[in-house]
PDB file of C-alpha atoms and ligand atoms in Angstrom:
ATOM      1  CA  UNK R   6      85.535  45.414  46.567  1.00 75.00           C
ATOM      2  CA  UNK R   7      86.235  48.077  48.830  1.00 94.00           C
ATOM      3  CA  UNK R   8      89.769  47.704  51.121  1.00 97.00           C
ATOM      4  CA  UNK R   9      88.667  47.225  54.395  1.00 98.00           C
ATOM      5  CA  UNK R  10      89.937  49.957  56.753  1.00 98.00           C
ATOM      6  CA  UNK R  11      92.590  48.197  58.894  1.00 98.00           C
ATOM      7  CA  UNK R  12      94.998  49.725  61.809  1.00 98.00           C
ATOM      8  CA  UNK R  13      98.457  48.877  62.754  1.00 98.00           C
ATOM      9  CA  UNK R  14      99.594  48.261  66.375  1.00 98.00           C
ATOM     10  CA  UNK R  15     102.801  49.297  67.224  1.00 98.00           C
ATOM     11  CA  UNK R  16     105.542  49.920  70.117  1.00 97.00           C
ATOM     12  CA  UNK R  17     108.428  50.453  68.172  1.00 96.00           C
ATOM     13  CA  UNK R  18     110.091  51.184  65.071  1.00 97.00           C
ATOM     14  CA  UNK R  19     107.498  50.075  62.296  1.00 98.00           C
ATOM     15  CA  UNK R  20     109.472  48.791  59.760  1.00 98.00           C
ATOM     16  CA  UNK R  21     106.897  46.210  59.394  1.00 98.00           C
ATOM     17  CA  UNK R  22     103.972  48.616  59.480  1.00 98.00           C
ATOM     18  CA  UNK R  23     105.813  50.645  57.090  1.00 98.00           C
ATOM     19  CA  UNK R  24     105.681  47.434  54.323  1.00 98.00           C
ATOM     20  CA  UNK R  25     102.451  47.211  55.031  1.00 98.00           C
ATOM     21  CA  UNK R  26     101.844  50.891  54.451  1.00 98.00           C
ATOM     22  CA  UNK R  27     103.820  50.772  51.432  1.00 98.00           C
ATOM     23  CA  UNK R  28     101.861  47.296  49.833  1.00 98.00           C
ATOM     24  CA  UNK R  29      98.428  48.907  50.595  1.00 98.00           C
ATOM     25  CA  UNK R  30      99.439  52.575  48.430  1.00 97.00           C
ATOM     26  CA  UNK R  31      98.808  50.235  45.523  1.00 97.00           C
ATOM     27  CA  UNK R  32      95.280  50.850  43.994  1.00 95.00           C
ATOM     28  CA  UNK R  33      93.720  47.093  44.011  1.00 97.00           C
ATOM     29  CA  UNK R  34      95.365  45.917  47.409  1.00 98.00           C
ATOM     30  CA  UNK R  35      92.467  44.679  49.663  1.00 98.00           C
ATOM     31  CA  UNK R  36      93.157  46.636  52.678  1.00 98.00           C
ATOM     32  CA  UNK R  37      93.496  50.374  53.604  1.00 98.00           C
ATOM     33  CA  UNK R  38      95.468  51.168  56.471  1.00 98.00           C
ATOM     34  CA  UNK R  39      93.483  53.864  58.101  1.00 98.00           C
ATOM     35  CA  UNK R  40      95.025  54.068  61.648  1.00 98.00           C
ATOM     36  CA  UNK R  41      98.116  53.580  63.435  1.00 98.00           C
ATOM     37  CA  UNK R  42      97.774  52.990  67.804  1.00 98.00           C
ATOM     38  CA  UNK R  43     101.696  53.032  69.219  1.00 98.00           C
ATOM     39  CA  UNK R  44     101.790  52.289  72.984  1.00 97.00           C
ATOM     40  CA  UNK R  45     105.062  54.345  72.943  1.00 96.00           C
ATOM     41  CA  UNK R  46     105.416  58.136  72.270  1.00 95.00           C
ATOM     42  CA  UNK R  47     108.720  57.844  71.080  1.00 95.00           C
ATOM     43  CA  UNK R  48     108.164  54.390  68.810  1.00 95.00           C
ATOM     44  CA  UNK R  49     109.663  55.365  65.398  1.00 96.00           C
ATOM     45  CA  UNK R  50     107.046  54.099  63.420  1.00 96.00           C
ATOM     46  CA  UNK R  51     104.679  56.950  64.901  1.00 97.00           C
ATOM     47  CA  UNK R  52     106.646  60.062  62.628  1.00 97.00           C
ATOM     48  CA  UNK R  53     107.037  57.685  60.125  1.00 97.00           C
ATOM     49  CA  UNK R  54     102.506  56.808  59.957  1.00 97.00           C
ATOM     50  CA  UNK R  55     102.199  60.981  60.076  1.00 97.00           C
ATOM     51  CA  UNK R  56     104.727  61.202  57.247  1.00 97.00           C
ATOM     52  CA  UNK R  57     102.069  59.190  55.545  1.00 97.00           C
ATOM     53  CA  UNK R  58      99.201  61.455  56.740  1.00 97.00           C
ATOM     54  CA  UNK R  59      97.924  58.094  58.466  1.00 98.00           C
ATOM     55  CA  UNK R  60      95.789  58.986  62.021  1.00 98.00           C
ATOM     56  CA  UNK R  61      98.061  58.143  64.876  1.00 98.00           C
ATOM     57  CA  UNK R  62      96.957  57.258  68.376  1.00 98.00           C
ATOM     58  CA  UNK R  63      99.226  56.992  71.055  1.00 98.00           C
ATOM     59  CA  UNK R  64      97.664  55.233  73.802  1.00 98.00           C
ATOM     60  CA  UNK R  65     100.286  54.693  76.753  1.00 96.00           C
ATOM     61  CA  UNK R  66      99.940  51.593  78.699  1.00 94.00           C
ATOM     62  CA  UNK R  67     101.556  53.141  82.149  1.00 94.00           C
ATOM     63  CA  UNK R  68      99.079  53.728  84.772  1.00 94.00           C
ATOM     64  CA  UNK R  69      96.499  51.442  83.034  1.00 95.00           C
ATOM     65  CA  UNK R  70      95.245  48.404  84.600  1.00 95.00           C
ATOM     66  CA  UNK R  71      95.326  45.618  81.150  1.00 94.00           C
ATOM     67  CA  UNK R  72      91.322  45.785  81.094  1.00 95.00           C
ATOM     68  CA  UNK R  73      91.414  49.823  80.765  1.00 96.00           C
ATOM     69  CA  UNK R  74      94.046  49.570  78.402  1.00 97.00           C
ATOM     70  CA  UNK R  75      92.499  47.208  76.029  1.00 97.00           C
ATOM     71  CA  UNK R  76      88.969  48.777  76.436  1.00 97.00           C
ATOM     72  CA  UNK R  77      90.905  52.675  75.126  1.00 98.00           C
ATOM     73  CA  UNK R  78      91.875  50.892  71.900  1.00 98.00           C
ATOM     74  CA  UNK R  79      89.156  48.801  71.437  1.00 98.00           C
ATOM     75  CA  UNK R  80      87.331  52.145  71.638  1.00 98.00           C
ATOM     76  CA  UNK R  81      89.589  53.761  69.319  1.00 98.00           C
ATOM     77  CA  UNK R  82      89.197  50.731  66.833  1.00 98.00           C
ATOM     78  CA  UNK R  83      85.442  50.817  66.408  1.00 98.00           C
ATOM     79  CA  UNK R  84      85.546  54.974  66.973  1.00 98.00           C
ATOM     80  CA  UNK R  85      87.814  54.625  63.136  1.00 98.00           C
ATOM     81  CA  UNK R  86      85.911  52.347  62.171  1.00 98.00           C
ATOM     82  CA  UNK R  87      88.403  49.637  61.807  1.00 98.00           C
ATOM     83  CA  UNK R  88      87.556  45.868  60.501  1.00 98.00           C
ATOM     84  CA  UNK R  89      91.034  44.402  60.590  1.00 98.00           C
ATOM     85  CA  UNK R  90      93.971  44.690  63.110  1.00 98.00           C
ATOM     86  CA  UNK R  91      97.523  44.056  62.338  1.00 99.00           C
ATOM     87  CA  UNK R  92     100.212  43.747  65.313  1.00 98.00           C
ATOM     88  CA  UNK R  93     103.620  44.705  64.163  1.00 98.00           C
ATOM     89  CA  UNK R  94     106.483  44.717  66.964  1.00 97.00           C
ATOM     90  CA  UNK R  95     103.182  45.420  69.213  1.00 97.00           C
ATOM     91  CA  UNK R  96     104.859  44.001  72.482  1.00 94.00           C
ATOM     92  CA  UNK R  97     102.015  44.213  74.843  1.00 94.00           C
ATOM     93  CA  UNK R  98     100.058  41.453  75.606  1.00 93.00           C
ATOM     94  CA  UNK R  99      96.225  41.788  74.913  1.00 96.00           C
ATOM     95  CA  UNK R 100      93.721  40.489  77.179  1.00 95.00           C
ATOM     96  CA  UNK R 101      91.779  37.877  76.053  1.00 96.00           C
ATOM     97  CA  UNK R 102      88.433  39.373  76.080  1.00 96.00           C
ATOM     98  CA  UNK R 103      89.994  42.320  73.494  1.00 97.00           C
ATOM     99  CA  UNK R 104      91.600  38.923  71.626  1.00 97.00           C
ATOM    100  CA  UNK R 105      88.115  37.241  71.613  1.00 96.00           C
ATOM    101  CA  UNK R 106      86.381  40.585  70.546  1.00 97.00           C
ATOM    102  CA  UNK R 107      88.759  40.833  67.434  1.00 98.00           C
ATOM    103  CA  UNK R 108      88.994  36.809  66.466  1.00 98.00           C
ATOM    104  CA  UNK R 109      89.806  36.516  63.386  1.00 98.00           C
ATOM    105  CA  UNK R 110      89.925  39.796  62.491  1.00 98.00           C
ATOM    106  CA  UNK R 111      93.595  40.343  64.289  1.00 98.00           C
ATOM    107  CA  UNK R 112      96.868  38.861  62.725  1.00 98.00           C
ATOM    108  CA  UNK R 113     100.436  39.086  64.106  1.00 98.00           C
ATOM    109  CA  UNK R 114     103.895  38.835  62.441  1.00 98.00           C
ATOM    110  CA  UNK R 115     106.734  36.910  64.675  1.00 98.00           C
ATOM    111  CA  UNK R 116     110.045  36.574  64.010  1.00 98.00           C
ATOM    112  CA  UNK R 117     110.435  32.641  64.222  1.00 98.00           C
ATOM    113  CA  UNK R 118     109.170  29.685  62.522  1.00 98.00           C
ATOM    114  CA  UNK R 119     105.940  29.020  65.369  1.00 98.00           C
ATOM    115  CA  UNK R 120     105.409  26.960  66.894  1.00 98.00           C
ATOM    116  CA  UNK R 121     109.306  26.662  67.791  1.00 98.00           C
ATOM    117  CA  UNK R 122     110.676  29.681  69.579  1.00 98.00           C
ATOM    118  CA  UNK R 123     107.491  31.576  71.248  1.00 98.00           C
ATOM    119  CA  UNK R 124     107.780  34.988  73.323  1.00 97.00           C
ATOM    120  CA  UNK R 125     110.839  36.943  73.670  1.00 96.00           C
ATOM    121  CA  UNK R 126     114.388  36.891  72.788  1.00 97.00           C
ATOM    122  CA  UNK R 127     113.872  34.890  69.420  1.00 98.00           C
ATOM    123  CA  UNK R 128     116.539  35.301  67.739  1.00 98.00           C
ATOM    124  CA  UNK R 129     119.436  34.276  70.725  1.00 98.00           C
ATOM    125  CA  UNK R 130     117.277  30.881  71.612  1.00 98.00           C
ATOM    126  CA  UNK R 131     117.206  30.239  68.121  1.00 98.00           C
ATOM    127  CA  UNK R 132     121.324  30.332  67.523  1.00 98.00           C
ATOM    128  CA  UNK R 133     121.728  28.521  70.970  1.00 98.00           C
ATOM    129  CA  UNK R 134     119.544  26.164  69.997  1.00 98.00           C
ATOM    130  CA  UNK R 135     121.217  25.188  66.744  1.00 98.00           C
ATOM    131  CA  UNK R 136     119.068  25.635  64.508  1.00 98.00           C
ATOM    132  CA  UNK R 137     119.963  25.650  61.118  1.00 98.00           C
ATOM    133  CA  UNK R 138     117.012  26.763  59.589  1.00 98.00           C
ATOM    134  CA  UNK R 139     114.825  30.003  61.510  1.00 98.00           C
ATOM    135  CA  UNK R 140     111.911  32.318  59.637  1.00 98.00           C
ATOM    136  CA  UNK R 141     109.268  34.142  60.526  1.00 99.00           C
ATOM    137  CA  UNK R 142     105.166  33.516  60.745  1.00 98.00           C
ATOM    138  CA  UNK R 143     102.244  35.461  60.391  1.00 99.00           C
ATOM    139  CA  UNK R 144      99.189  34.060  62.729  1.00 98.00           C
ATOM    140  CA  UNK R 145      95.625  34.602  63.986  1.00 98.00           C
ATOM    141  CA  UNK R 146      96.174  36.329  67.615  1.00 98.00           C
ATOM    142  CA  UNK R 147      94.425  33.680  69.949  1.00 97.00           C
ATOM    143  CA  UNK R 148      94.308  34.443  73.211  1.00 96.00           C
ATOM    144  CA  UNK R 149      97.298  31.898  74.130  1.00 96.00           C
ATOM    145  CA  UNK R 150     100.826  33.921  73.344  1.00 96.00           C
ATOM    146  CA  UNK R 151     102.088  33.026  69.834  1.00 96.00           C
ATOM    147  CA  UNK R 152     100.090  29.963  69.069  1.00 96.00           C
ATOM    148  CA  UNK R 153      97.247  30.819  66.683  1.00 97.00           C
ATOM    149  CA  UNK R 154      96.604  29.225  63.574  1.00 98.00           C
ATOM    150  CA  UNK R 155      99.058  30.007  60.765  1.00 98.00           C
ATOM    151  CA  UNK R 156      98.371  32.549  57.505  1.00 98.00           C
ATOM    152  CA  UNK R 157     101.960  32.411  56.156  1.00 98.00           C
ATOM    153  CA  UNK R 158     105.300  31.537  57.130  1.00 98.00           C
ATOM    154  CA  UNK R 159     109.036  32.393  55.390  1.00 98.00           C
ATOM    155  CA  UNK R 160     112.124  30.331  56.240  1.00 98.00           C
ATOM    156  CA  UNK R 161     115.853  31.540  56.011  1.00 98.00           C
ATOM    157  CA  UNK R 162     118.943  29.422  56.516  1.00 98.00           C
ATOM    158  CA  UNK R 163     121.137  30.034  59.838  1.00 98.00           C
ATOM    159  CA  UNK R 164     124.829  30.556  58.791  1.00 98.00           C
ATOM    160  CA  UNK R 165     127.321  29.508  61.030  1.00 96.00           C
ATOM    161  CA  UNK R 166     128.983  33.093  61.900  1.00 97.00           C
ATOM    162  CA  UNK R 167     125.388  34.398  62.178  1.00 98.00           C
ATOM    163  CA  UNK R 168     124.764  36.713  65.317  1.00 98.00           C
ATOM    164  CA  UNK R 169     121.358  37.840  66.868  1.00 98.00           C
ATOM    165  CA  UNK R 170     122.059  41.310  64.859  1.00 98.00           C
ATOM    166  CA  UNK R 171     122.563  39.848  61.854  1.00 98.00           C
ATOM    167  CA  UNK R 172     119.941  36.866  61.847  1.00 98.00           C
ATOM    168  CA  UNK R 173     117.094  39.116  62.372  1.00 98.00           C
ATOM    169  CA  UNK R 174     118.260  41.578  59.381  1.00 98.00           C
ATOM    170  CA  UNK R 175     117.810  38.557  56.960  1.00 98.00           C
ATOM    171  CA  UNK R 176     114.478  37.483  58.629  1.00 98.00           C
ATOM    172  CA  UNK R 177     113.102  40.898  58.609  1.00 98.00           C
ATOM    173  CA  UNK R 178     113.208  41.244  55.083  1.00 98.00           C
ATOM    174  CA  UNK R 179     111.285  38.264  54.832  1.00 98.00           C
ATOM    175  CA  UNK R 180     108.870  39.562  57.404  1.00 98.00           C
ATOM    176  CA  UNK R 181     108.593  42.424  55.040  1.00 98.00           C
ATOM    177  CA  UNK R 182     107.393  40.414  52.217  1.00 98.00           C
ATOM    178  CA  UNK R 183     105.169  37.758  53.772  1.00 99.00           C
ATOM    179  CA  UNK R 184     103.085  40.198  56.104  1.00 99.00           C
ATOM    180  CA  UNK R 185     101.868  42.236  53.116  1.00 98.00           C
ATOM    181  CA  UNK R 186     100.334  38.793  51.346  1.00 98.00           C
ATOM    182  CA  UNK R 187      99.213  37.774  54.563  1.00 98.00           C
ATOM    183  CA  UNK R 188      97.036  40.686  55.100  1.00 98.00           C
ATOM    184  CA  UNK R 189      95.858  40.624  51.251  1.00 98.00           C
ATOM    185  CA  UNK R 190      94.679  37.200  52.020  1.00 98.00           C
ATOM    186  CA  UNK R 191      92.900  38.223  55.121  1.00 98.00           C
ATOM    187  CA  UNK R 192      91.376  41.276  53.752  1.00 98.00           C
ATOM    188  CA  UNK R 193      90.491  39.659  50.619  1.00 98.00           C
ATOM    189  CA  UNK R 194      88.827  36.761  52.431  1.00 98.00           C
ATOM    190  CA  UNK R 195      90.671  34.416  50.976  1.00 98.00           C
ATOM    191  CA  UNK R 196      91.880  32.930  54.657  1.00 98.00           C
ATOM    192  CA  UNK R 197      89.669  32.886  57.332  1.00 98.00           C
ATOM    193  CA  UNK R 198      89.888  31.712  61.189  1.00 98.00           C
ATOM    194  CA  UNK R 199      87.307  29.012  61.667  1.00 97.00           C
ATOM    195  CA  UNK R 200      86.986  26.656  64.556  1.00 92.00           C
ATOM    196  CA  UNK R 201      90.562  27.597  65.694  1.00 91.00           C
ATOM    197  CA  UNK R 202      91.812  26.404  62.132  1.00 97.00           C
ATOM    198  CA  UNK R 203      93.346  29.137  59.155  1.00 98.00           C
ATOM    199  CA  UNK R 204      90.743  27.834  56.175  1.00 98.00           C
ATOM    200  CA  UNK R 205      92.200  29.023  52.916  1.00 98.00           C
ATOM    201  CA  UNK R 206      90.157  29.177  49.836  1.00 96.00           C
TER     202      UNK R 206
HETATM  203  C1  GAR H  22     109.803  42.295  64.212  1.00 61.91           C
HETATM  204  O1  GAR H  22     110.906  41.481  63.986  1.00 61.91           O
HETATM  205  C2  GAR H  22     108.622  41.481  64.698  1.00 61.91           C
HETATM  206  O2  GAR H  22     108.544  40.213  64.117  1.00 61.91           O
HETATM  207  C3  GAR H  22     108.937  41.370  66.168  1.00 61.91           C
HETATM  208  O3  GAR H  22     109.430  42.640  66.524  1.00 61.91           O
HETATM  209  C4  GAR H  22     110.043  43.243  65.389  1.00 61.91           C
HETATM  210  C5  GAR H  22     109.402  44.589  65.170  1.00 61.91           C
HETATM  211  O4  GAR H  22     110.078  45.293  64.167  1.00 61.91           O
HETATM  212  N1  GAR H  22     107.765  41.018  66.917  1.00 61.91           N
HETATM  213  C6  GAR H  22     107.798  40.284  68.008  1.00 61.91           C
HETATM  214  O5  GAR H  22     108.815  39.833  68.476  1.00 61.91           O
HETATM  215  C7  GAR H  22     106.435  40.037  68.614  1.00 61.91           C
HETATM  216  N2  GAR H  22     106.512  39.004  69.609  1.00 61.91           N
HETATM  217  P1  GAR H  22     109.380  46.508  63.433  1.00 61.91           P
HETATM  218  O6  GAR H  22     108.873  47.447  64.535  1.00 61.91           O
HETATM  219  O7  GAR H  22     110.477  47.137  62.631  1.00 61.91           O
HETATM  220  O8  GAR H  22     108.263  45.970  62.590  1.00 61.91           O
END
């Protein structure tokens, strides 16, 4: 099986694209990642995709209306000839004509257990809401904001003295492992988005 060329969306500091990078180096993984689109000139992740000779796009969203946005990297999807998107700390939202365009062919990593905790400023809700247990999930992108079906999910126990800082360290690193197998299982076919349901098989 070829590894189906696949692009990373980012707007930040890529540590998520970067395990992503680093799971597709090895020889049998399913997916090749064969472009990186940043929204941000600045976004760390974009020295750290030319470090690994990966084609960078920086597409800026200022000045755009959301339709022109969307259509410049939709066009600079297809133009690389990509089959698979991955958002990783991508925070624009996409219209959902681009979402439609790409369904079930674009996956997003979150830094809660979905459905609890959707949109911005995870991390504080979660600790005022008491949770004792928080994660992370890896979803279809639907066109409704953090609610597609589910690929994979990774939970990690809130400790009492834990602060925003240090709650999202531990989560990351499970972010780090569970995106990688969620994109093997995408790539490999071995999930699939049907009817608005993740089938596994
Ligand atoms: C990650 O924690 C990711 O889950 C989160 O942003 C961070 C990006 O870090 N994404 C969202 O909150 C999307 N709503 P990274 O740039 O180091 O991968």
């Amino acid at each position: 099986m070829t590894a189906k060329p696949t692009a990373i969306l980012i707007s930040g500091r890529g540590s998520n694209m970067a395990a992503l990078i680093a799971a597709a180096a090895s020889p049998e993984y399913p997916a090749r990642i064969a472009l990186v689109i940043s929204n941000q000139p600045q976004a760390e992740g974009v020295e750290l995709a030319q470090a690994h000779n990966i084609a960078v796009a920086i597409i800026p969203h200022q000045g755009k209306t959301r339709p022109q946005f969307d259509a410049e990297i939709d066009a600079t999807l297809r133009r690389h000839g990509i089959e698979l998107v991955c958002l990783a700390g991508f925070m624009r939202i996409l219209s959902d004509d681009f979402v439609r365009a790409w369904s079930g062919r674009i996956i997003n990593i979150h830094p809660s257990l979905l459905p609890a905790f959707k949109g911005i400023n995870v991390h504080a809700r979660a600790l005022a809401a008491g949770v004792r247990i928080s994660g992370c999930t890896v979803h279809f992108v639907v066109p409704e904001l953090d609610a597609g079906p589910i690929i994979e999910q990774a939970c990690v126990r809130v400790a009492p003295d834990d602060t925003e800082e240090t709650l999202a360290a531990r989560i990351l690193e499970e972010e780090h492992r569970i995106y990688p197998q969620a994109l093997r299982l995408l790539a490999s076919g071995r999930v699939r988005l049907e009817a608005d349901r993740a089938v596994f098989s």
